[in-house]
Every structure is written in C-alpha cells, then in structure tokens.
Amino acid sequence: MDPRIQDCLAALPRPLPESLSGAHLAKKAGLSSSRFAHLFRAHTGMPLRPYLRWLRLQHALAAIAHGLNLTEAAHASGFSDSAHLSRSFRSTFGIAPNVLLHPLLSLRANA
C-alpha cells in the first residue's frame, strides 16, 4: 500500500467527524484530491466516501452493542442524527438497523 494512503488511514480520527473530506485527507497526504482519490481506491478497493461510511457504521454498531441507543450511537459515530444513521445503514445493508438490533436488544432485556 502507498505509504501516504496508509498514513492517512492510520491517522483517521475516531470517531470520524461527519465533516471529514477527501480534500482534507489529500492535503495531509501531500496529494491533489484527484490523485488521492485514485490511490485510495486502488489500494482499498473502494472510494473514500463509502469507506468512511463503512467505518462510521462499524463504530455505530459497536456502540449499540455496548448499550447506546440509535441516537447516541449516531452522534458517537459522526452521523448528524439517528435518521442519518438509519438511512446509511439501510443503503449499505439493505435493512433497517432495528431489524438487526431487535434480537440483540431482546437478548439484553432477558439477561
């Protein structure tokens, strides 16, 4: 992997702010936005925005698994609100988050 891309990935803030942009990351890597986008896709196999959304969704799922509700998980993961988290979840996984989370919440309630 190109070390500039690797360094950017390693330095991504956690949680990811919603305002994080490709232009900002390109500048940190010392590349033009278009060159950064090309190298990022070549080395990760996907464009930057879907990659960042995937990281935010992973963070949100972990937050929910640790007891946060959807709104709290959304804010903790860089989404503006629970509706934004739900839309992103549905567009990525094809189901609403409550379909996946309902069994988890039921298990937690019965424990």
mmCIF file of C-alpha atoms in Angstrom:
data_model
loop_
_atom_site.group_PDB
_atom_site.id
_atom_site.type_symbol
_atom_site.label_atom_id
_atom_site.label_comp_id
_atom_site.label_asym_id
_atom_site.label_seq_id
_atom_site.Cartn_x
_atom_site.Cartn_y
_atom_site.Cartn_z
ATOM 1 C CA MET A 1 0.000 0.000 0.000
ATOM 2 C CA ASP A 2 1.176 3.510 -0.768
ATOM 3 C CA PRO A 3 2.633 4.875 2.490
ATOM 4 C CA ARG A 4 0.776 8.179 2.086
ATOM 5 C CA ILE A 5 -2.562 6.363 1.987
ATOM 6 C CA GLN A 6 -1.508 4.074 4.818
ATOM 7 C CA ASP A 7 -0.510 7.069 6.956
ATOM 8 C CA CYS A 8 -3.851 8.772 6.290
ATOM 9 C CA LEU A 9 -5.765 5.636 7.268
ATOM 10 C CA ALA A 10 -3.734 5.250 10.448
ATOM 11 C CA ALA A 11 -4.301 8.897 11.383
ATOM 12 C CA LEU A 12 -8.081 8.932 10.877
ATOM 13 C CA PRO A 13 -9.716 10.387 13.982
ATOM 14 C CA ARG A 14 -12.063 8.156 15.974
ATOM 15 C CA PRO A 15 -14.934 8.669 15.839
ATOM 16 C CA LEU A 16 -14.928 10.081 12.329
ATOM 17 C CA PRO A 17 -16.383 13.571 12.129
ATOM 18 C CA GLU A 18 -19.138 13.989 9.564
ATOM 19 C CA SER A 19 -17.210 16.886 8.027
ATOM 20 C CA LEU A 20 -14.104 14.826 7.174
ATOM 21 C CA SER A 21 -13.383 15.357 3.476
ATOM 22 C CA GLY A 22 -11.243 13.842 0.784
ATOM 23 C CA ALA A 23 -9.697 17.251 0.173
ATOM 24 C CA HIS A 24 -8.569 17.433 3.808
ATOM 25 C CA LEU A 25 -7.040 13.952 3.673
ATOM 26 C CA ALA A 26 -5.412 14.660 0.304
ATOM 27 C CA LYS A 27 -3.810 17.791 1.718
ATOM 28 C CA LYS A 28 -2.467 15.820 4.702
ATOM 29 C CA ALA A 29 -1.008 13.277 2.273
ATOM 30 C CA GLY A 30 0.538 15.980 0.090
ATOM 31 C CA LEU A 31 -1.517 14.935 -2.929
ATOM 32 C CA SER A 32 -4.096 16.535 -5.167
ATOM 33 C CA SER A 33 -7.673 15.495 -4.433
ATOM 34 C CA SER A 34 -7.924 13.551 -7.680
ATOM 35 C CA ARG A 35 -4.616 11.726 -7.150
ATOM 36 C CA PHE A 36 -5.555 10.892 -3.562
ATOM 37 C CA ALA A 37 -8.937 9.539 -4.706
ATOM 38 C CA HIS A 38 -7.239 7.413 -7.368
ATOM 39 C CA LEU A 39 -4.625 5.989 -4.994
ATOM 40 C CA PHE A 40 -7.168 5.439 -2.223
ATOM 41 C CA ARG A 41 -9.439 3.428 -4.476
ATOM 42 C CA ALA A 42 -6.530 1.488 -5.959
ATOM 43 C CA HIS A 43 -5.258 0.469 -2.521
ATOM 44 C CA THR A 44 -8.514 -0.074 -0.630
ATOM 45 C CA GLY A 45 -10.729 -1.306 -3.445
ATOM 46 C CA MET A 46 -13.389 1.302 -2.797
ATOM 47 C CA PRO A 47 -13.902 5.071 -2.994
ATOM 48 C CA LEU A 48 -13.251 7.184 0.104
ATOM 49 C CA ARG A 49 -16.836 8.157 0.977
ATOM 50 C CA PRO A 50 -18.205 4.594 1.130
ATOM 51 C CA TYR A 51 -15.102 3.578 3.089
ATOM 52 C CA LEU A 52 -15.682 6.327 5.667
ATOM 53 C CA ARG A 53 -19.383 5.456 5.863
ATOM 54 C CA TRP A 54 -18.416 1.815 6.474
ATOM 55 C CA LEU A 55 -16.112 2.860 9.353
ATOM 56 C CA ARG A 56 -18.865 5.030 10.860
ATOM 57 C CA LEU A 57 -21.358 2.169 10.609
ATOM 58 C CA GLN A 58 -18.917 -0.226 12.285
ATOM 59 C CA HIS A 59 -18.428 2.276 15.096
ATOM 60 C CA ALA A 60 -22.193 2.766 15.461
ATOM 61 C CA LEU A 61 -22.839 -0.992 15.617
ATOM 62 C CA ALA A 62 -20.178 -1.398 18.287
ATOM 63 C CA ALA A 63 -21.687 1.498 20.259
ATOM 64 C CA ILE A 64 -25.148 -0.072 20.075
ATOM 65 C CA ALA A 65 -23.745 -3.440 21.112
ATOM 66 C CA HIS A 66 -22.299 -1.677 24.173
ATOM 67 C CA GLY A 67 -25.684 -0.295 25.176
ATOM 68 C CA LEU A 68 -26.126 3.038 23.401
ATOM 69 C CA ASN A 69 -29.449 3.747 21.703
ATOM 70 C CA LEU A 70 -29.586 4.675 17.995
ATOM 71 C CA THR A 71 -29.406 8.426 18.613
ATOM 72 C CA GLU A 72 -26.464 8.138 20.992
ATOM 73 C CA ALA A 73 -24.684 5.725 18.647
ATOM 74 C CA ALA A 74 -25.315 8.042 15.691
ATOM 75 C CA HIS A 75 -23.788 11.044 17.443
ATOM 76 C CA ALA A 76 -20.880 8.992 18.791
ATOM 77 C CA SER A 77 -20.113 7.737 15.275
ATOM 78 C CA GLY A 78 -20.154 11.002 13.350
ATOM 79 C CA PHE A 79 -23.722 10.867 11.998
ATOM 80 C CA SER A 80 -25.822 14.002 12.405
ATOM 81 C CA ASP A 81 -28.785 12.087 13.861
ATOM 82 C CA SER A 82 -30.384 8.653 14.114
ATOM 83 C CA ALA A 83 -32.269 9.169 10.837
ATOM 84 C CA HIS A 84 -28.961 9.704 9.017
ATOM 85 C CA LEU A 85 -27.562 6.560 10.647
ATOM 86 C CA SER A 86 -30.687 4.594 9.680
ATOM 87 C CA ARG A 87 -30.559 5.777 6.046
ATOM 88 C CA SER A 88 -26.875 4.908 5.757
ATOM 89 C CA PHE A 89 -27.445 1.540 7.405
ATOM 90 C CA ARG A 90 -30.338 0.721 5.071
ATOM 91 C CA SER A 91 -28.442 1.812 1.944
ATOM 92 C CA THR A 92 -25.395 -0.247 2.949
ATOM 93 C CA PHE A 93 -27.009 -3.402 4.330
ATOM 94 C CA GLY A 94 -30.461 -3.330 2.720
ATOM 95 C CA ILE A 95 -32.315 -3.497 6.040
ATOM 96 C CA ALA A 96 -33.252 -1.084 8.787
ATOM 97 C CA PRO A 97 -30.993 -1.174 11.849
ATOM 98 C CA ASN A 98 -33.862 -2.175 14.134
ATOM 99 C CA VAL A 99 -34.269 -5.449 12.175
ATOM 100 C CA LEU A 100 -30.722 -6.403 13.095
ATOM 101 C CA LEU A 101 -30.772 -4.861 16.543
ATOM 102 C CA HIS A 102 -34.108 -6.193 17.782
ATOM 103 C CA PRO A 103 -32.702 -9.673 18.584
ATOM 104 C CA LEU A 104 -29.729 -8.079 20.351
ATOM 105 C CA LEU A 105 -31.985 -5.860 22.441
ATOM 106 C CA SER A 106 -34.231 -8.822 23.276
ATOM 107 C CA LEU A 107 -31.238 -10.823 24.472
ATOM 108 C CA ARG A 108 -30.063 -7.904 26.580
ATOM 109 C CA ALA A 109 -33.548 -7.477 28.122
ATOM 110 C CA ASN A 110 -33.727 -11.176 29.029
ATOM 111 C CA ALA A 111 -30.249 -11.245 30.583
#
